[in-house]
Amino acid sequence: MSSDNATLSAQVNKLNISDETSSDTAPSELVAVVDDLLNQLSSKFSNLSSELIGKMDEMSRRLDNLEATIQAGNEQGRSE
């Protein structure tokens, strides 16, 4: 992930244009950099969302199993 951050930082640095370099940067280059950044952010957001949903599903399954175990223990205790 640190290499992703380095890539993003390098691209953001391209966008940090001072007065003396503004004439050297073509608008199409800026558009390409911004598009690339947006695509990277979108991809990272999708991956994070998928991971989060997966973890929530796993947590839900574990809670369901725990609840079933507790209910089974309570029913067994009542029958004794």
PDB file of N, CA, C and O in Angstrom:
ATOM      1  N   MET A   1       0.821  -1.188   0.000  1.00  0.00           N
ATOM      2  CA  MET A   1       0.000   0.000   0.000  1.00  0.00           C
ATOM      3  C   MET A   1       0.863   1.249   0.000  1.00  0.00           C
ATOM      4  O   MET A   1       0.456   2.263  -0.516  1.00  0.00           O
ATOM      5  N   SER A   2       2.094   1.188   0.543  1.00  0.00           N
ATOM      6  CA  SER A   2       2.951   2.370   0.568  1.00  0.00           C
ATOM      7  C   SER A   2       3.366   2.770  -0.840  1.00  0.00           C
ATOM      8  O   SER A   2       3.544   3.945  -1.117  1.00  0.00           O
ATOM      9  N   SER A   3       3.528   1.801  -1.744  1.00  0.00           N
ATOM     10  CA  SER A   3       3.857   2.169  -3.121  1.00  0.00           C
ATOM     11  C   SER A   3       2.679   2.875  -3.779  1.00  0.00           C
ATOM     12  O   SER A   3       2.868   3.771  -4.600  1.00  0.00           O
ATOM     13  N   ASP A   4       1.446   2.471  -3.412  1.00  0.00           N
ATOM     14  CA  ASP A   4       0.273   3.179  -3.918  1.00  0.00           C
ATOM     15  C   ASP A   4       0.265   4.611  -3.422  1.00  0.00           C
ATOM     16  O   ASP A   4      -0.050   5.535  -4.168  1.00  0.00           O
ATOM     17  N   ASN A   5       0.610   4.793  -2.152  1.00  0.00           N
ATOM     18  CA  ASN A   5       0.660   6.139  -1.591  1.00  0.00           C
ATOM     19  C   ASN A   5       1.746   6.967  -2.270  1.00  0.00           C
ATOM     20  O   ASN A   5       1.569   8.159  -2.511  1.00  0.00           O
ATOM     21  N   ALA A   6       2.885   6.333  -2.583  1.00  0.00           N
ATOM     22  CA  ALA A   6       3.963   7.046  -3.263  1.00  0.00           C
ATOM     23  C   ALA A   6       3.511   7.469  -4.654  1.00  0.00           C
ATOM     24  O   ALA A   6       3.800   8.574  -5.095  1.00  0.00           O
ATOM     25  N   THR A   7       2.799   6.586  -5.342  1.00  0.00           N
ATOM     26  CA  THR A   7       2.292   6.913  -6.671  1.00  0.00           C
ATOM     27  C   THR A   7       1.304   8.053  -6.597  1.00  0.00           C
ATOM     28  O   THR A   7       1.366   8.995  -7.391  1.00  0.00           O
ATOM     29  N   LEU A   8       0.394   7.976  -5.642  1.00  0.00           N
ATOM     30  CA  LEU A   8      -0.585   9.050  -5.479  1.00  0.00           C
ATOM     31  C   LEU A   8       0.116  10.362  -5.129  1.00  0.00           C
ATOM     32  O   LEU A   8      -0.233  11.419  -5.656  1.00  0.00           O
ATOM     33  N   SER A   9       1.112  10.296  -4.249  1.00  0.00           N
ATOM     34  CA  SER A   9       1.836  11.505  -3.861  1.00  0.00           C
ATOM     35  C   SER A   9       2.552  12.117  -5.061  1.00  0.00           C
ATOM     36  O   SER A   9       2.549  13.336  -5.230  1.00  0.00           O
ATOM     37  N   ALA A  10       3.143  11.269  -5.884  1.00  0.00           N
ATOM     38  CA  ALA A  10       3.839  11.781  -7.068  1.00  0.00           C
ATOM     39  C   ALA A  10       2.863  12.463  -8.013  1.00  0.00           C
ATOM     40  O   ALA A  10       3.153  13.507  -8.581  1.00  0.00           O
ATOM     41  N   GLN A  11       1.681  11.875  -8.164  1.00  0.00           N
ATOM     42  CA  GLN A  11       0.696  12.471  -9.061  1.00  0.00           C
ATOM     43  C   GLN A  11       0.117  13.755  -8.476  1.00  0.00           C
ATOM     44  O   GLN A  11      -0.126  14.710  -9.209  1.00  0.00           O
ATOM     45  N   VAL A  12      -0.081  13.771  -7.174  1.00  0.00           N
ATOM     46  CA  VAL A  12      -0.567  14.997  -6.541  1.00  0.00           C
ATOM     47  C   VAL A  12       0.480  16.092  -6.670  1.00  0.00           C
ATOM     48  O   VAL A  12       0.149  17.250  -6.930  1.00  0.00           O
ATOM     49  N   ASN A  13       1.764  15.719  -6.527  1.00  0.00           N
ATOM     50  CA  ASN A  13       2.837  16.712  -6.680  1.00  0.00           C
ATOM     51  C   ASN A  13       2.843  17.299  -8.082  1.00  0.00           C
ATOM     52  O   ASN A  13       3.187  18.459  -8.263  1.00  0.00           O
ATOM     53  N   LYS A  14       2.458  16.507  -9.086  1.00  0.00           N
ATOM     54  CA  LYS A  14       2.358  17.042 -10.443  1.00  0.00           C
ATOM     55  C   LYS A  14       1.299  18.134 -10.514  1.00  0.00           C
ATOM     56  O   LYS A  14       1.402  19.054 -11.303  1.00  0.00           O
ATOM     57  N   LEU A  15       0.260  17.995  -9.691  1.00  0.00           N
ATOM     58  CA  LEU A  15      -0.819  18.967  -9.703  1.00  0.00           C
ATOM     59  C   LEU A  15      -0.470  20.236  -8.932  1.00  0.00           C
ATOM     60  O   LEU A  15      -1.097  21.268  -9.125  1.00  0.00           O
ATOM     61  N   ASN A  16       0.510  20.166  -8.043  1.00  0.00           N
ATOM     62  CA  ASN A  16       0.939  21.344  -7.276  1.00  0.00           C
ATOM     63  C   ASN A  16       1.793  22.224  -8.173  1.00  0.00           C
ATOM     64  O   ASN A  16       3.014  22.146  -8.176  1.00  0.00           O
ATOM     65  N   ILE A  17       1.126  23.042  -8.921  1.00  0.00           N
ATOM     66  CA  ILE A  17       1.798  23.845  -9.935  1.00  0.00           C
ATOM     67  C   ILE A  17       2.048  25.239  -9.387  1.00  0.00           C
ATOM     68  O   ILE A  17       1.129  25.916  -8.945  1.00  0.00           O
ATOM     69  N   SER A  18       3.299  25.666  -9.427  1.00  0.00           N
ATOM     70  CA  SER A  18       3.615  27.034  -9.017  1.00  0.00           C
ATOM     71  C   SER A  18       3.530  27.942 -10.235  1.00  0.00           C
ATOM     72  O   SER A  18       3.360  27.492 -11.360  1.00  0.00           O
ATOM     73  N   ASP A  19       3.658  29.230 -10.020  1.00  0.00           N
ATOM     74  CA  ASP A  19       3.527  30.197 -11.113  1.00  0.00           C
ATOM     75  C   ASP A  19       4.556  29.981 -12.212  1.00  0.00           C
ATOM     76  O   ASP A  19       4.260  30.143 -13.380  1.00  0.00           O
ATOM     77  N   GLU A  20       5.781  29.590 -11.823  1.00  0.00           N
ATOM     78  CA  GLU A  20       6.815  29.456 -12.850  1.00  0.00           C
ATOM     79  C   GLU A  20       6.657  28.195 -13.693  1.00  0.00           C
ATOM     80  O   GLU A  20       7.173  28.117 -14.787  1.00  0.00           O
ATOM     81  N   THR A  21       5.962  27.177 -13.216  1.00  0.00           N
ATOM     82  CA  THR A  21       5.816  25.944 -13.997  1.00  0.00           C
ATOM     83  C   THR A  21       4.451  25.823 -14.652  1.00  0.00           C
ATOM     84  O   THR A  21       4.218  24.882 -15.377  1.00  0.00           O
ATOM     85  N   SER A  22       3.562  26.754 -14.402  1.00  0.00           N
ATOM     86  CA  SER A  22       2.211  26.613 -14.934  1.00  0.00           C
ATOM     87  C   SER A  22       2.182  26.631 -16.448  1.00  0.00           C
ATOM     88  O   SER A  22       1.346  25.994 -17.057  1.00  0.00           O
ATOM     89  N   SER A  23       3.116  27.341 -17.085  1.00  0.00           N
ATOM     90  CA  SER A  23       3.122  27.381 -18.541  1.00  0.00           C
ATOM     91  C   SER A  23       3.670  26.093 -19.137  1.00  0.00           C
ATOM     92  O   SER A  23       3.439  25.803 -20.300  1.00  0.00           O
ATOM     93  N   ASP A  24       4.426  25.296 -18.344  1.00  0.00           N
ATOM     94  CA  ASP A  24       5.009  24.050 -18.839  1.00  0.00           C
ATOM     95  C   ASP A  24       4.022  22.892 -18.809  1.00  0.00           C
ATOM     96  O   ASP A  24       4.249  21.871 -19.442  1.00  0.00           O
ATOM     97  N   THR A  25       2.937  23.006 -18.077  1.00  0.00           N
ATOM     98  CA  THR A  25       2.001  21.911 -17.897  1.00  0.00           C
ATOM     99  C   THR A  25       0.793  22.106 -18.807  1.00  0.00           C
ATOM    100  O   THR A  25       0.107  23.111 -18.721  1.00  0.00           O
ATOM    101  N   ALA A  26       0.580  21.114 -19.650  1.00  0.00           N
ATOM    102  CA  ALA A  26      -0.550  21.190 -20.573  1.00  0.00           C
ATOM    103  C   ALA A  26      -1.829  20.818 -19.840  1.00  0.00           C
ATOM    104  O   ALA A  26      -1.817  19.945 -18.963  1.00  0.00           O
ATOM    105  N   PRO A  27      -2.950  21.459 -20.176  1.00  0.00           N
ATOM    106  CA  PRO A  27      -4.223  21.104 -19.541  1.00  0.00           C
ATOM    107  C   PRO A  27      -4.587  19.635 -19.727  1.00  0.00           C
ATOM    108  O   PRO A  27      -5.131  19.010 -18.826  1.00  0.00           O
ATOM    109  N   SER A  28      -4.255  19.068 -20.880  1.00  0.00           N
ATOM    110  CA  SER A  28      -4.573  17.658 -21.117  1.00  0.00           C
ATOM    111  C   SER A  28      -3.795  16.752 -20.162  1.00  0.00           C
ATOM    112  O   SER A  28      -4.281  15.707 -19.745  1.00  0.00           O
ATOM    113  N   GLU A  29      -2.573  17.171 -19.801  1.00  0.00           N
ATOM    114  CA  GLU A  29      -1.783  16.401 -18.838  1.00  0.00           C
ATOM    115  C   GLU A  29      -2.438  16.446 -17.462  1.00  0.00           C
ATOM    116  O   GLU A  29      -2.503  15.426 -16.759  1.00  0.00           O
ATOM    117  N   LEU A  30      -2.938  17.602 -17.075  1.00  0.00           N
ATOM    118  CA  LEU A  30      -3.625  17.728 -15.788  1.00  0.00           C
ATOM    119  C   LEU A  30      -4.885  16.873 -15.767  1.00  0.00           C
ATOM    120  O   LEU A  30      -5.173  16.200 -14.774  1.00  0.00           O
ATOM    121  N   VAL A  31      -5.622  16.897 -16.863  1.00  0.00           N
ATOM    122  CA  VAL A  31      -6.839  16.084 -16.947  1.00  0.00           C
ATOM    123  C   VAL A  31      -6.492  14.610 -16.826  1.00  0.00           C
ATOM    124  O   VAL A  31      -7.164  13.854 -16.113  1.00  0.00           O
ATOM    125  N   ALA A  32      -5.419  14.194 -17.489  1.00  0.00           N
ATOM    126  CA  ALA A  32      -5.004  12.785 -17.420  1.00  0.00           C
ATOM    127  C   ALA A  32      -4.614  12.399 -15.999  1.00  0.00           C
ATOM    128  O   ALA A  32      -4.976  11.318 -15.516  1.00  0.00           O
ATOM    129  N   VAL A  33      -3.884  13.280 -15.304  1.00  0.00           N
ATOM    130  CA  VAL A  33      -3.459  12.994 -13.928  1.00  0.00           C
ATOM    131  C   VAL A  33      -4.678  12.909 -13.009  1.00  0.00           C
ATOM    132  O   VAL A  33      -4.795  11.992 -12.195  1.00  0.00           O
ATOM    133  N   VAL A  34      -5.605  13.846 -13.158  1.00  0.00           N
ATOM    134  CA  VAL A  34      -6.811  13.837 -12.323  1.00  0.00           C
ATOM    135  C   VAL A  34      -7.645  12.590 -12.615  1.00  0.00           C
ATOM    136  O   VAL A  34      -8.137  11.930 -11.686  1.00  0.00           O
ATOM    137  N   ASP A  35      -7.799  12.230 -13.880  1.00  0.00           N
ATOM    138  CA  ASP A  35      -8.541  11.015 -14.232  1.00  0.00           C
ATOM    139  C   ASP A  35      -7.903   9.780 -13.618  1.00  0.00           C
ATOM    140  O   ASP A  35      -8.588   8.904 -13.086  1.00  0.00           O
ATOM    141  N   ASP A  36      -6.573   9.711 -13.690  1.00  0.00           N
ATOM    142  CA  ASP A  36      -5.866   8.574 -13.110  1.00  0.00           C
ATOM    143  C   ASP A  36      -6.060   8.520 -11.600  1.00  0.00           C
ATOM    144  O   ASP A  36      -6.309   7.452 -11.034  1.00  0.00           O
ATOM    145  N   LEU A  37      -5.970   9.667 -10.939  1.00  0.00           N
ATOM    146  CA  LEU A  37      -6.192   9.712  -9.488  1.00  0.00           C
ATOM    147  C   LEU A  37      -7.605   9.264  -9.134  1.00  0.00           C
ATOM    148  O   LEU A  37      -7.813   8.489  -8.195  1.00  0.00           O
ATOM    149  N   LEU A  38      -8.584   9.742  -9.900  1.00  0.00           N
ATOM    150  CA  LEU A  38      -9.976   9.344  -9.640  1.00  0.00           C
ATOM    151  C   LEU A  38     -10.173   7.852  -9.856  1.00  0.00           C
ATOM    152  O   LEU A  38     -10.881   7.193  -9.080  1.00  0.00           O
ATOM    153  N   ASN A  39      -9.549   7.296 -10.884  1.00  0.00           N
ATOM    154  CA  ASN A  39      -9.651   5.858 -11.129  1.00  0.00           C
ATOM    155  C   ASN A  39      -9.012   5.067 -10.000  1.00  0.00           C
ATOM    156  O   ASN A  39      -9.552   4.047  -9.555  1.00  0.00           O
ATOM    157  N   GLN A  40      -7.862   5.521  -9.514  1.00  0.00           N
ATOM    158  CA  GLN A  40      -7.203   4.833  -8.403  1.00  0.00           C
ATOM    159  C   GLN A  40      -8.048   4.898  -7.136  1.00  0.00           C
ATOM    160  O   GLN A  40      -8.195   3.900  -6.420  1.00  0.00           O
ATOM    161  N   LEU A  41      -8.600   6.071  -6.861  1.00  0.00           N
ATOM    162  CA  LEU A  41      -9.444   6.222  -5.671  1.00  0.00           C
ATOM    163  C   LEU A  41     -10.696   5.361  -5.784  1.00  0.00           C
ATOM    164  O   LEU A  41     -11.122   4.737  -4.805  1.00  0.00           O
ATOM    165  N   SER A  42     -11.278   5.320  -6.958  1.00  0.00           N
ATOM    166  CA  SER A  42     -12.470   4.501  -7.171  1.00  0.00           C
ATOM    167  C   SER A  42     -12.159   3.024  -6.947  1.00  0.00           C
ATOM    168  O   SER A  42     -12.920   2.301  -6.296  1.00  0.00           O
ATOM    169  N   SER A  43     -11.034   2.585  -7.474  1.00  0.00           N
ATOM    170  CA  SER A  43     -10.620   1.187  -7.306  1.00  0.00           C
ATOM    171  C   SER A  43     -10.369   0.866  -5.835  1.00  0.00           C
ATOM    172  O   SER A  43     -10.814  -0.169  -5.326  1.00  0.00           O
ATOM    173  N   LYS A  44      -9.681   1.763  -5.146  1.00  0.00           N
ATOM    174  CA  LYS A  44      -9.408   1.536  -3.721  1.00  0.00           C
ATOM    175  C   LYS A  44     -10.705   1.536  -2.910  1.00  0.00           C
ATOM    176  O   LYS A  44     -10.862   0.734  -1.990  1.00  0.00           O
ATOM    177  N   PHE A  45     -11.616   2.414  -3.250  1.00  0.00           N
ATOM    178  CA  PHE A  45     -12.890   2.460  -2.552  1.00  0.00           C
ATOM    179  C   PHE A  45     -13.671   1.164  -2.781  1.00  0.00           C
ATOM    180  O   PHE A  45     -14.256   0.611  -1.844  1.00  0.00           O
ATOM    181  N   SER A  46     -13.665   0.669  -4.011  1.00  0.00           N
ATOM    182  CA  SER A  46     -14.358  -0.587  -4.313  1.00  0.00           C
ATOM    183  C   SER A  46     -13.751  -1.745  -3.530  1.00  0.00           C
ATOM    184  O   SER A  46     -14.472  -2.573  -2.970  1.00  0.00           O
ATOM    185  N   ASN A  47     -12.424  -1.799  -3.497  1.00  0.00           N
ATOM    186  CA  ASN A  47     -11.755  -2.865  -2.750  1.00  0.00           C
ATOM    187  C   ASN A  47     -12.061  -2.774  -1.263  1.00  0.00           C
ATOM    188  O   ASN A  47     -12.349  -3.790  -0.615  1.00  0.00           O
ATOM    189  N   LEU A  48     -12.013  -1.571  -0.726  1.00  0.00           N
ATOM    190  CA  LEU A  48     -12.301  -1.373   0.691  1.00  0.00           C
ATOM    191  C   LEU A  48     -13.747  -1.742   1.006  1.00  0.00           C
ATOM    192  O   LEU A  48     -14.022  -2.390   2.020  1.00  0.00           O
ATOM    193  N   SER A  49     -14.662  -1.352   0.135  1.00  0.00           N
ATOM    194  CA  SER A  49     -16.072  -1.673   0.340  1.00  0.00           C
ATOM    195  C   SER A  49     -16.285  -3.179   0.338  1.00  0.00           C
ATOM    196  O   SER A  49     -17.008  -3.717   1.181  1.00  0.00           O
ATOM    197  N   SER A  50     -15.651  -3.872  -0.610  1.00  0.00           N
ATOM    198  CA  SER A  50     -15.778  -5.329  -0.679  1.00  0.00           C
ATOM    199  C   SER A  50     -15.225  -5.991   0.578  1.00  0.00           C
ATOM    200  O   SER A  50     -15.833  -6.915   1.122  1.00  0.00           O
ATOM    201  N   GLU A  51     -14.065  -5.515   1.022  1.00  0.00           N
ATOM    202  CA  GLU A  51     -13.478  -6.066   2.243  1.00  0.00           C
ATOM    203  C   GLU A  51     -14.382  -5.822   3.443  1.00  0.00           C
ATOM    204  O   GLU A  51     -14.580  -6.712   4.276  1.00  0.00           O
ATOM    205  N   LEU A  52     -14.916  -4.625   3.545  1.00  0.00           N
ATOM    206  CA  LEU A  52     -15.779  -4.272   4.669  1.00  0.00           C
ATOM    207  C   LEU A  52     -17.048  -5.126   4.676  1.00  0.00           C
ATOM    208  O   LEU A  52     -17.440  -5.655   5.725  1.00  0.00           O
ATOM    209  N   ILE A  53     -17.660  -5.288   3.531  1.00  0.00           N
ATOM    210  CA  ILE A  53     -18.873  -6.116   3.439  1.00  0.00           C
ATOM    211  C   ILE A  53     -18.546  -7.562   3.781  1.00  0.00           C
ATOM    212  O   ILE A  53     -19.301  -8.224   4.501  1.00  0.00           O
ATOM    213  N   GLY A  54     -17.416  -8.056   3.306  1.00  0.00           N
ATOM    214  CA  GLY A  54     -16.994  -9.423   3.634  1.00  0.00           C
ATOM    215  C   GLY A  54     -16.794  -9.608   5.127  1.00  0.00           C
ATOM    216  O   GLY A  54     -17.220 -10.602   5.709  1.00  0.00           O
ATOM    217  N   LYS A  55     -16.149  -8.644   5.760  1.00  0.00           N
ATOM    218  CA  LYS A  55     -15.922  -8.731   7.210  1.00  0.00           C
ATOM    219  C   LYS A  55     -17.240  -8.643   7.983  1.00  0.00           C
ATOM    220  O   LYS A  55     -17.429  -9.327   8.982  1.00  0.00           O
ATOM    221  N   MET A  56     -18.155  -7.806   7.512  1.00  0.00           N
ATOM    222  CA  MET A  56     -19.459  -7.700   8.180  1.00  0.00           C
ATOM    223  C   MET A  56     -20.254  -8.998   8.033  1.00  0.00           C
ATOM    224  O   MET A  56     -20.906  -9.442   8.980  1.00  0.00           O
ATOM    225  N   ASP A  57     -20.185  -9.618   6.858  1.00  0.00           N
ATOM    226  CA  ASP A  57     -20.855 -10.910   6.656  1.00  0.00           C
ATOM    227  C   ASP A  57     -20.275 -11.979   7.572  1.00  0.00           C
ATOM    228  O   ASP A  57     -21.008 -12.766   8.176  1.00  0.00           O
ATOM    229  N   GLU A  58     -18.940 -12.009   7.672  1.00  0.00           N
ATOM    230  CA  GLU A  58     -18.292 -12.970   8.555  1.00  0.00           C
ATOM    231  C   GLU A  58     -18.683 -12.718  10.013  1.00  0.00           C
ATOM    232  O   GLU A  58     -18.974 -13.647  10.759  1.00  0.00           O
ATOM    233  N   MET A  59     -18.722 -11.471  10.428  1.00  0.00           N
ATOM    234  CA  MET A  59     -19.117 -11.133  11.798  1.00  0.00           C
ATOM    235  C   MET A  59     -20.566 -11.556  12.040  1.00  0.00           C
ATOM    236  O   MET A  59     -20.893 -12.092  13.108  1.00  0.00           O
ATOM    237  N   SER A  60     -21.429 -11.345  11.072  1.00  0.00           N
ATOM    238  CA  SER A  60     -22.826 -11.739  11.206  1.00  0.00           C
ATOM    239  C   SER A  60     -22.954 -13.255  11.361  1.00  0.00           C
ATOM    240  O   SER A  60     -23.713 -13.740  12.210  1.00  0.00           O
ATOM    241  N   ARG A  61     -22.190 -14.007  10.551  1.00  0.00           N
ATOM    242  CA  ARG A  61     -22.221 -15.473  10.670  1.00  0.00           C
ATOM    243  C   ARG A  61     -21.732 -15.921  12.041  1.00  0.00           C
ATOM    244  O   ARG A  61     -22.312 -16.813  12.667  1.00  0.00           O
ATOM    245  N   ARG A  62     -20.673 -15.288  12.524  1.00  0.00           N
ATOM    246  CA  ARG A  62     -20.136 -15.664  13.830  1.00  0.00           C
ATOM    247  C   ARG A  62     -21.120 -15.338  14.944  1.00  0.00           C
ATOM    248  O   ARG A  62     -21.282 -16.112  15.897  1.00  0.00           O
ATOM    249  N   LEU A  63     -21.804 -14.197  14.835  1.00  0.00           N
ATOM    250  CA  LEU A  63     -22.815 -13.846  15.834  1.00  0.00           C
ATOM    251  C   LEU A  63     -23.996 -14.813  15.787  1.00  0.00           C
ATOM    252  O   LEU A  63     -24.519 -15.201  16.834  1.00  0.00           O
ATOM    253  N   ASP A  64     -24.414 -15.195  14.578  1.00  0.00           N
ATOM    254  CA  ASP A  64     -25.494 -16.176  14.451  1.00  0.00           C
ATOM    255  C   ASP A  64     -25.106 -17.508  15.087  1.00  0.00           C
ATOM    256  O   ASP A  64     -25.909 -18.129  15.789  1.00  0.00           O
ATOM    257  N   ASN A  65     -23.870 -17.949  14.855  1.00  0.00           N
ATOM    258  CA  ASN A  65     -23.393 -19.198  15.462  1.00  0.00           C
ATOM    259  C   ASN A  65     -23.332 -19.082  16.977  1.00  0.00           C
ATOM    260  O   ASN A  65     -23.712 -20.017  17.696  1.00  0.00           O
ATOM    261  N   LEU A  66     -22.879 -17.945  17.473  1.00  0.00           N
ATOM    262  CA  LEU A  66     -22.814 -17.733  18.917  1.00  0.00           C
ATOM    263  C   LEU A  66     -24.209 -17.748  19.525  1.00  0.00           C
ATOM    264  O   LEU A  66     -24.436 -18.379  20.564  1.00  0.00           O
ATOM    265  N   GLU A  67     -25.150 -17.070  18.863  1.00  0.00           N
ATOM    266  CA  GLU A  67     -26.531 -17.049  19.341  1.00  0.00           C
ATOM    267  C   GLU A  67     -27.131 -18.459  19.361  1.00  0.00           C
ATOM    268  O   GLU A  67     -27.778 -18.855  20.335  1.00  0.00           O
ATOM    269  N   ALA A  68     -26.879 -19.227  18.307  1.00  0.00           N
ATOM    270  CA  ALA A  68     -27.394 -20.599  18.250  1.00  0.00           C
ATOM    271  C   ALA A  68     -26.782 -21.452  19.356  1.00  0.00           C
ATOM    272  O   ALA A  68     -27.476 -22.258  19.999  1.00  0.00           O
ATOM    273  N   THR A  69     -25.496 -21.265  19.630  1.00  0.00           N
ATOM    274  CA  THR A  69     -24.830 -22.017  20.690  1.00  0.00           C
ATOM    275  C   THR A  69     -25.407 -21.660  22.060  1.00  0.00           C
ATOM    276  O   THR A  69     -25.667 -22.540  22.893  1.00  0.00           O
ATOM    277  N   ILE A  70     -25.639 -20.376  22.280  1.00  0.00           N
ATOM    278  CA  ILE A  70     -26.211 -19.931  23.553  1.00  0.00           C
ATOM    279  C   ILE A  70     -27.617 -20.480  23.729  1.00  0.00           C
ATOM    280  O   ILE A  70     -27.976 -20.981  24.808  1.00  0.00           O
ATOM    281  N   GLN A  71     -28.434 -20.413  22.669  1.00  0.00           N
ATOM    282  CA  GLN A  71     -29.796 -20.936  22.754  1.00  0.00           C
ATOM    283  C   GLN A  71     -29.797 -22.437  22.992  1.00  0.00           C
ATOM    284  O   GLN A  71     -30.597 -22.950  23.780  1.00  0.00           O
ATOM    285  N   ALA A  72     -28.897 -23.158  22.337  1.00  0.00           N
ATOM    286  CA  ALA A  72     -28.805 -24.607  22.542  1.00  0.00           C
ATOM    287  C   ALA A  72     -28.403 -24.906  23.986  1.00  0.00           C
ATOM    288  O   ALA A  72     -28.936 -25.834  24.609  1.00  0.00           O
ATOM    289  N   GLY A  73     -27.480 -24.127  24.536  1.00  0.00           N
ATOM    290  CA  GLY A  73     -27.062 -24.313  25.928  1.00  0.00           C
ATOM    291  C   GLY A  73     -28.193 -24.012  26.891  1.00  0.00           C
ATOM    292  O   GLY A  73     -28.375 -24.719  27.885  1.00  0.00           O
ATOM    293  N   ASN A  74     -28.982 -22.955  26.605  1.00  0.00           N
ATOM    294  CA  ASN A  74     -30.116 -22.623  27.463  1.00  0.00           C
ATOM    295  C   ASN A  74     -31.178 -23.717  27.427  1.00  0.00           C
ATOM    296  O   ASN A  74     -31.733 -24.085  28.462  1.00  0.00           O
ATOM    297  N   GLU A  75     -31.469 -24.239  26.248  1.00  0.00           N
ATOM    298  CA  GLU A  75     -32.459 -25.310  26.128  1.00  0.00           C
ATOM    299  C   GLU A  75     -32.005 -26.588  26.814  1.00  0.00           C
ATOM    300  O   GLU A  75     -32.786 -27.290  27.438  1.00  0.00           O
ATOM    301  N   GLN A  76     -30.714 -26.868  26.711  1.00  0.00           N
ATOM    302  CA  GLN A  76     -30.174 -28.053  27.360  1.00  0.00           C
ATOM    303  C   GLN A  76     -30.235 -27.892  28.879  1.00  0.00           C
ATOM    304  O   GLN A  76     -30.559 -28.817  29.608  1.00  0.00           O
ATOM    305  N   GLY A  77     -29.981 -26.696  29.381  1.00  0.00           N
ATOM    306  CA  GLY A  77     -30.045 -26.420  30.818  1.00  0.00           C
ATOM    307  C   GLY A  77     -31.451 -26.545  31.351  1.00  0.00           C
ATOM    308  O   GLY A  77     -31.673 -26.996  32.475  1.00  0.00           O
ATOM    309  N   ARG A  78     -32.449 -26.162  30.572  1.00  0.00           N
ATOM    310  CA  ARG A  78     -33.851 -26.264  30.997  1.00  0.00           C
ATOM    311  C   ARG A  78     -34.305 -27.719  31.066  1.00  0.00           C
ATOM    312  O   ARG A  78     -35.131 -28.065  31.898  1.00  0.00           O
ATOM    313  N   SER A  79     -33.807 -28.523  30.158  1.00  0.00           N
ATOM    314  CA  SER A  79     -34.275 -29.909  30.119  1.00  0.00           C
ATOM    315  C   SER A  79     -33.658 -30.746  31.237  1.00  0.00           C
ATOM    316  O   SER A  79     -34.156 -31.805  31.563  1.00  0.00           O
ATOM    317  N   GLU A  80     -32.591 -30.273  31.827  1.00  0.00           N
ATOM    318  CA  GLU A  80     -31.947 -31.058  32.893  1.00  0.00           C
ATOM    319  C   GLU A  80     -32.593 -30.849  34.192  1.00  0.00           C
ATOM    320  O   GLU A  80     -33.301 -30.496  34.826  1.00  0.00           O
TER     321      GLU A  80
END
